[in-house]
Amino acid sequence: TQSDLVRLTECSEGVVKEYVGILAKSNHIKEIGKRGHEKVWALIKDVGPRRPETPGQVKKSEQAEAAS
């Protein structure tokens, strides 16, 4: 659940909500049920220790190049 992720990562609710939305839209996670009023998510595309690549993601090298 998003509250589990907030507790485990110490990220804000807004950041977790945004990232869960991105991961769901890019088919990395899927809603599998509910716990109380919250959605329960399951990982369906495991990319290992790397951060999932999602649409609109900008690599640091591209950011540095654009800033020059």
mmCIF file of N, CA and C in Angstrom:
data_model
loop_
_atom_site.group_PDB
_atom_site.id
_atom_site.type_symbol
_atom_site.label_atom_id
_atom_site.label_comp_id
_atom_site.label_asym_id
_atom_site.label_seq_id
_atom_site.Cartn_x
_atom_site.Cartn_y
_atom_site.Cartn_z
ATOM 1 N N THR A 1 0.843 -1.185 0.000
ATOM 2 C CA THR A 1 0.000 0.000 0.000
ATOM 3 C C THR A 1 0.885 1.244 0.000
ATOM 4 N N GLN A 2 0.292 2.342 -0.366
ATOM 5 C CA GLN A 2 1.065 3.581 -0.377
ATOM 6 C C GLN A 2 1.523 3.956 1.029
ATOM 7 N N SER A 3 0.690 3.703 2.044
ATOM 8 C CA SER A 3 1.120 4.042 3.406
ATOM 9 C C SER A 3 2.297 3.174 3.837
ATOM 10 N N ASP A 4 2.350 1.920 3.384
ATOM 11 C CA ASP A 4 3.512 1.063 3.662
ATOM 12 C C ASP A 4 4.768 1.654 3.026
ATOM 13 N N LEU A 5 4.647 2.122 1.785
ATOM 14 C CA LEU A 5 5.799 2.703 1.095
ATOM 15 C C LEU A 5 6.264 3.992 1.764
ATOM 16 N N VAL A 6 5.333 4.808 2.224
ATOM 17 C CA VAL A 6 5.698 6.033 2.941
ATOM 18 C C VAL A 6 6.488 5.668 4.196
ATOM 19 N N ARG A 7 5.994 4.683 4.940
ATOM 20 C CA ARG A 7 6.658 4.265 6.178
ATOM 21 C C ARG A 7 8.034 3.670 5.905
ATOM 22 N N LEU A 8 8.144 2.818 4.902
ATOM 23 C CA LEU A 8 9.406 2.128 4.621
ATOM 24 C C LEU A 8 10.462 3.023 3.980
ATOM 25 N N THR A 9 10.036 3.956 3.144
ATOM 26 C CA THR A 9 10.992 4.790 2.406
ATOM 27 C C THR A 9 11.231 6.148 3.048
ATOM 28 N N GLU A 10 10.327 6.540 3.946
ATOM 29 C CA GLU A 10 10.371 7.863 4.571
ATOM 30 C C GLU A 10 10.211 8.990 3.549
ATOM 31 N N CYS A 11 9.598 8.673 2.409
ATOM 32 C CA CYS A 11 9.261 9.686 1.406
ATOM 33 C C CYS A 11 7.901 10.278 1.762
ATOM 34 N N SER A 12 7.603 11.430 1.213
ATOM 35 C CA SER A 12 6.312 12.059 1.482
ATOM 36 C C SER A 12 5.197 11.301 0.762
ATOM 37 N N GLU A 13 3.972 11.489 1.244
ATOM 38 C CA GLU A 13 2.820 10.848 0.606
ATOM 39 C C GLU A 13 2.687 11.276 -0.847
ATOM 40 N N GLY A 14 2.941 12.546 -1.127
ATOM 41 C CA GLY A 14 2.828 13.049 -2.496
ATOM 42 C C GLY A 14 3.811 12.391 -3.446
ATOM 43 N N VAL A 15 5.049 12.224 -2.987
ATOM 44 C CA VAL A 15 6.077 11.587 -3.817
ATOM 45 C C VAL A 15 5.713 10.134 -4.081
ATOM 46 N N VAL A 16 5.280 9.427 -3.037
ATOM 47 C CA VAL A 16 4.901 8.018 -3.196
ATOM 48 C C VAL A 16 3.710 7.892 -4.139
ATOM 49 N N LYS A 17 2.711 8.745 -3.976
ATOM 50 C CA LYS A 17 1.525 8.696 -4.840
ATOM 51 C C LYS A 17 1.909 8.904 -6.300
ATOM 52 N N GLU A 18 2.769 9.893 -6.554
ATOM 53 C CA GLU A 18 3.196 10.170 -7.925
ATOM 54 C C GLU A 18 3.972 8.985 -8.512
ATOM 55 N N TYR A 19 4.906 8.430 -7.741
ATOM 56 C CA TYR A 19 5.743 7.337 -8.243
ATOM 57 C C TYR A 19 4.922 6.065 -8.468
ATOM 58 N N VAL A 20 3.989 5.765 -7.569
ATOM 59 C CA VAL A 20 3.112 4.606 -7.757
ATOM 60 C C VAL A 20 2.296 4.783 -9.033
ATOM 61 N N GLY A 21 1.809 5.979 -9.285
ATOM 62 C CA GLY A 21 1.065 6.244 -10.518
ATOM 63 C C GLY A 21 1.909 6.021 -11.761
ATOM 64 N N ILE A 22 3.153 6.490 -11.717
ATOM 65 C CA ILE A 22 4.064 6.302 -12.850
ATOM 66 C C ILE A 22 4.342 4.820 -13.069
ATOM 67 N N LEU A 23 4.616 4.094 -11.980
ATOM 68 C CA LEU A 23 4.909 2.660 -12.099
ATOM 69 C C LEU A 23 3.697 1.878 -12.603
ATOM 70 N N ALA A 24 2.506 2.271 -12.187
ATOM 71 C CA ALA A 24 1.291 1.589 -12.652
ATOM 72 C C ALA A 24 1.066 1.848 -14.142
ATOM 73 N N LYS A 25 1.237 3.088 -14.573
ATOM 74 C CA LYS A 25 1.035 3.427 -15.986
ATOM 75 C C LYS A 25 2.056 2.753 -16.894
ATOM 76 N N SER A 26 3.251 2.496 -16.366
ATOM 77 C CA SER A 26 4.294 1.852 -17.173
ATOM 78 C C SER A 26 4.323 0.335 -16.977
ATOM 79 N N ASN A 27 3.270 -0.197 -16.355
ATOM 80 C CA ASN A 27 3.093 -1.646 -16.161
ATOM 81 C C ASN A 27 4.214 -2.309 -15.371
ATOM 82 N N HIS A 28 4.752 -1.607 -14.380
ATOM 83 C CA HIS A 28 5.724 -2.209 -13.474
ATOM 84 C C HIS A 28 5.032 -2.777 -12.236
ATOM 85 N N ILE A 29 3.889 -2.187 -11.865
ATOM 86 C CA ILE A 29 3.103 -2.682 -10.743
ATOM 87 C C ILE A 29 1.642 -2.782 -11.167
ATOM 88 N N LYS A 30 0.889 -3.597 -10.406
ATOM 89 C CA LYS A 30 -0.524 -3.815 -10.724
ATOM 90 C C LYS A 30 -1.312 -3.874 -9.420
ATOM 91 N N GLU A 31 -2.478 -3.268 -9.422
ATOM 92 C CA GLU A 31 -3.355 -3.355 -8.251
ATOM 93 C C GLU A 31 -3.892 -4.778 -8.150
ATOM 94 N N ILE A 32 -3.730 -5.391 -6.972
ATOM 95 C CA ILE A 32 -4.182 -6.779 -6.801
ATOM 96 C C ILE A 32 -5.273 -6.919 -5.750
ATOM 97 N N GLY A 33 -5.662 -5.827 -5.145
ATOM 98 C CA GLY A 33 -6.711 -5.899 -4.137
ATOM 99 C C GLY A 33 -6.712 -4.650 -3.283
ATOM 100 N N LYS A 34 -7.384 -4.774 -2.141
ATOM 101 C CA LYS A 34 -7.461 -3.649 -1.211
ATOM 102 C C LYS A 34 -7.219 -4.146 0.204
ATOM 103 N N ARG A 35 -6.616 -3.268 1.006
ATOM 104 C CA ARG A 35 -6.486 -3.488 2.440
ATOM 105 C C ARG A 35 -7.145 -2.281 3.085
ATOM 106 N N GLY A 36 -8.317 -2.498 3.638
ATOM 107 C CA GLY A 36 -9.089 -1.365 4.137
ATOM 108 C C GLY A 36 -9.487 -0.488 2.965
ATOM 109 N N HIS A 37 -9.132 0.777 3.024
ATOM 110 C CA HIS A 37 -9.470 1.707 1.933
ATOM 111 C C HIS A 37 -8.316 1.907 0.955
ATOM 112 N N GLU A 38 -7.190 1.192 1.181
ATOM 113 C CA GLU A 38 -6.010 1.386 0.326
ATOM 114 C C GLU A 38 -5.829 0.259 -0.684
ATOM 115 N N LYS A 39 -5.291 0.609 -1.841
ATOM 116 C CA LYS A 39 -4.969 -0.377 -2.870
ATOM 117 C C LYS A 39 -3.707 -1.134 -2.473
ATOM 118 N N VAL A 40 -3.703 -2.428 -2.779
ATOM 119 C CA VAL A 40 -2.514 -3.257 -2.582
ATOM 120 C C VAL A 40 -1.902 -3.480 -3.953
ATOM 121 N N TRP A 41 -0.601 -3.247 -4.055
ATOM 122 C CA TRP A 41 0.103 -3.321 -5.332
ATOM 123 C C TRP A 41 1.051 -4.507 -5.351
ATOM 124 N N ALA A 42 1.246 -5.085 -6.534
ATOM 125 C CA ALA A 42 2.215 -6.167 -6.729
ATOM 126 C C ALA A 42 3.153 -5.785 -7.863
ATOM 127 N N LEU A 43 4.413 -6.132 -7.693
ATOM 128 C CA LEU A 43 5.413 -5.903 -8.730
ATOM 129 C C LEU A 43 5.207 -6.933 -9.831
ATOM 130 N N ILE A 44 5.034 -6.485 -11.070
ATOM 131 C CA ILE A 44 4.823 -7.429 -12.174
ATOM 132 C C ILE A 44 5.937 -7.364 -13.209
ATOM 133 N N LYS A 45 6.781 -6.335 -13.139
ATOM 134 C CA LYS A 45 7.921 -6.229 -14.047
ATOM 135 C C LYS A 45 9.133 -5.853 -13.203
ATOM 136 N N ASP A 46 9.942 -6.857 -12.845
ATOM 137 C CA ASP A 46 11.103 -6.637 -11.985
ATOM 138 C C ASP A 46 12.330 -6.369 -12.842
ATOM 139 N N VAL A 47 12.897 -5.188 -12.717
ATOM 140 C CA VAL A 47 14.085 -4.828 -13.493
ATOM 141 C C VAL A 47 15.357 -4.977 -12.663
ATOM 142 N N GLY A 48 15.245 -5.640 -11.524
ATOM 143 C CA GLY A 48 16.413 -5.849 -10.679
ATOM 144 C C GLY A 48 16.744 -4.600 -9.883
ATOM 145 N N PRO A 49 18.031 -4.405 -9.584
ATOM 146 C CA PRO A 49 18.422 -3.295 -8.714
ATOM 147 C C PRO A 49 18.355 -1.918 -9.379
ATOM 148 N N ARG A 50 18.162 -1.882 -10.689
ATOM 149 C CA ARG A 50 18.075 -0.587 -11.385
ATOM 150 C C ARG A 50 16.710 0.052 -11.186
ATOM 151 N N ARG A 51 16.668 1.371 -11.303
ATOM 152 C CA ARG A 51 15.392 2.084 -11.265
ATOM 153 C C ARG A 51 14.649 1.792 -12.560
ATOM 154 N N PRO A 52 13.340 1.525 -12.497
ATOM 155 C CA PRO A 52 12.579 1.284 -13.727
ATOM 156 C C PRO A 52 12.637 2.484 -14.663
ATOM 157 N N GLU A 53 12.814 2.213 -15.942
ATOM 158 C CA GLU A 53 12.765 3.290 -16.932
ATOM 159 C C GLU A 53 11.309 3.534 -17.276
ATOM 160 N N THR A 54 10.899 4.784 -17.159
ATOM 161 C CA THR A 54 9.508 5.143 -17.388
ATOM 162 C C THR A 54 9.433 6.243 -18.434
ATOM 163 N N PRO A 55 8.295 6.366 -19.101
ATOM 164 C CA PRO A 55 8.141 7.420 -20.110
ATOM 165 C C PRO A 55 8.397 8.794 -19.497
ATOM 166 N N GLY A 56 9.094 9.637 -20.245
ATOM 167 C CA GLY A 56 9.365 10.986 -19.776
ATOM 168 C C GLY A 56 10.578 11.100 -18.882
ATOM 169 N N GLN A 57 11.230 9.983 -18.620
ATOM 170 C CA GLN A 57 12.414 10.002 -17.755
ATOM 171 C C GLN A 57 13.578 10.652 -18.493
ATOM 172 N N VAL A 58 14.274 11.533 -17.822
ATOM 173 C CA VAL A 58 15.419 12.215 -18.416
ATOM 174 C C VAL A 58 16.674 11.754 -17.693
ATOM 175 N N LYS A 59 17.649 11.301 -18.458
ATOM 176 C CA LYS A 59 18.897 10.840 -17.864
ATOM 177 C C LYS A 59 19.726 12.032 -17.419
ATOM 178 N N LYS A 60 20.550 11.819 -16.373
ATOM 179 C CA LYS A 60 21.380 12.900 -15.842
ATOM 180 C C LYS A 60 22.288 13.492 -16.912
ATOM 181 N N SER A 61 22.818 12.658 -17.788
ATOM 182 C CA SER A 61 23.703 13.167 -18.840
ATOM 183 C C SER A 61 22.943 14.106 -19.778
ATOM 184 N N GLU A 62 21.673 13.794 -20.051
ATOM 185 C CA GLU A 62 20.854 14.657 -20.899
ATOM 186 C C GLU A 62 20.531 15.966 -20.188
ATOM 187 N N GLN A 63 20.309 15.910 -18.864
ATOM 188 C CA GLN A 63 20.035 17.124 -18.099
ATOM 189 C C GLN A 63 21.246 18.045 -18.117
ATOM 190 N N ALA A 64 22.431 17.472 -17.923
ATOM 191 C CA ALA A 64 23.659 18.268 -17.912
ATOM 192 C C ALA A 64 23.892 18.907 -19.276
ATOM 193 N N GLU A 65 23.621 18.144 -20.328
ATOM 194 C CA GLU A 65 23.802 18.650 -21.691
ATOM 195 C C GLU A 65 22.839 19.800 -21.972
ATOM 196 N N ALA A 66 21.605 19.665 -21.519
ATOM 197 C CA ALA A 66 20.598 20.700 -21.746
ATOM 198 C C ALA A 66 20.916 21.971 -20.962
ATOM 199 N N ALA A 67 21.558 21.814 -19.805
ATOM 200 C CA ALA A 67 21.898 22.968 -18.971
ATOM 201 C C ALA A 67 23.085 23.744 -19.529
ATOM 202 N N SER A 68 23.881 23.117 -20.383
ATOM 203 C CA SER A 68 25.086 23.771 -20.933
ATOM 204 C C SER A 68 24.754 24.804 -21.980
#
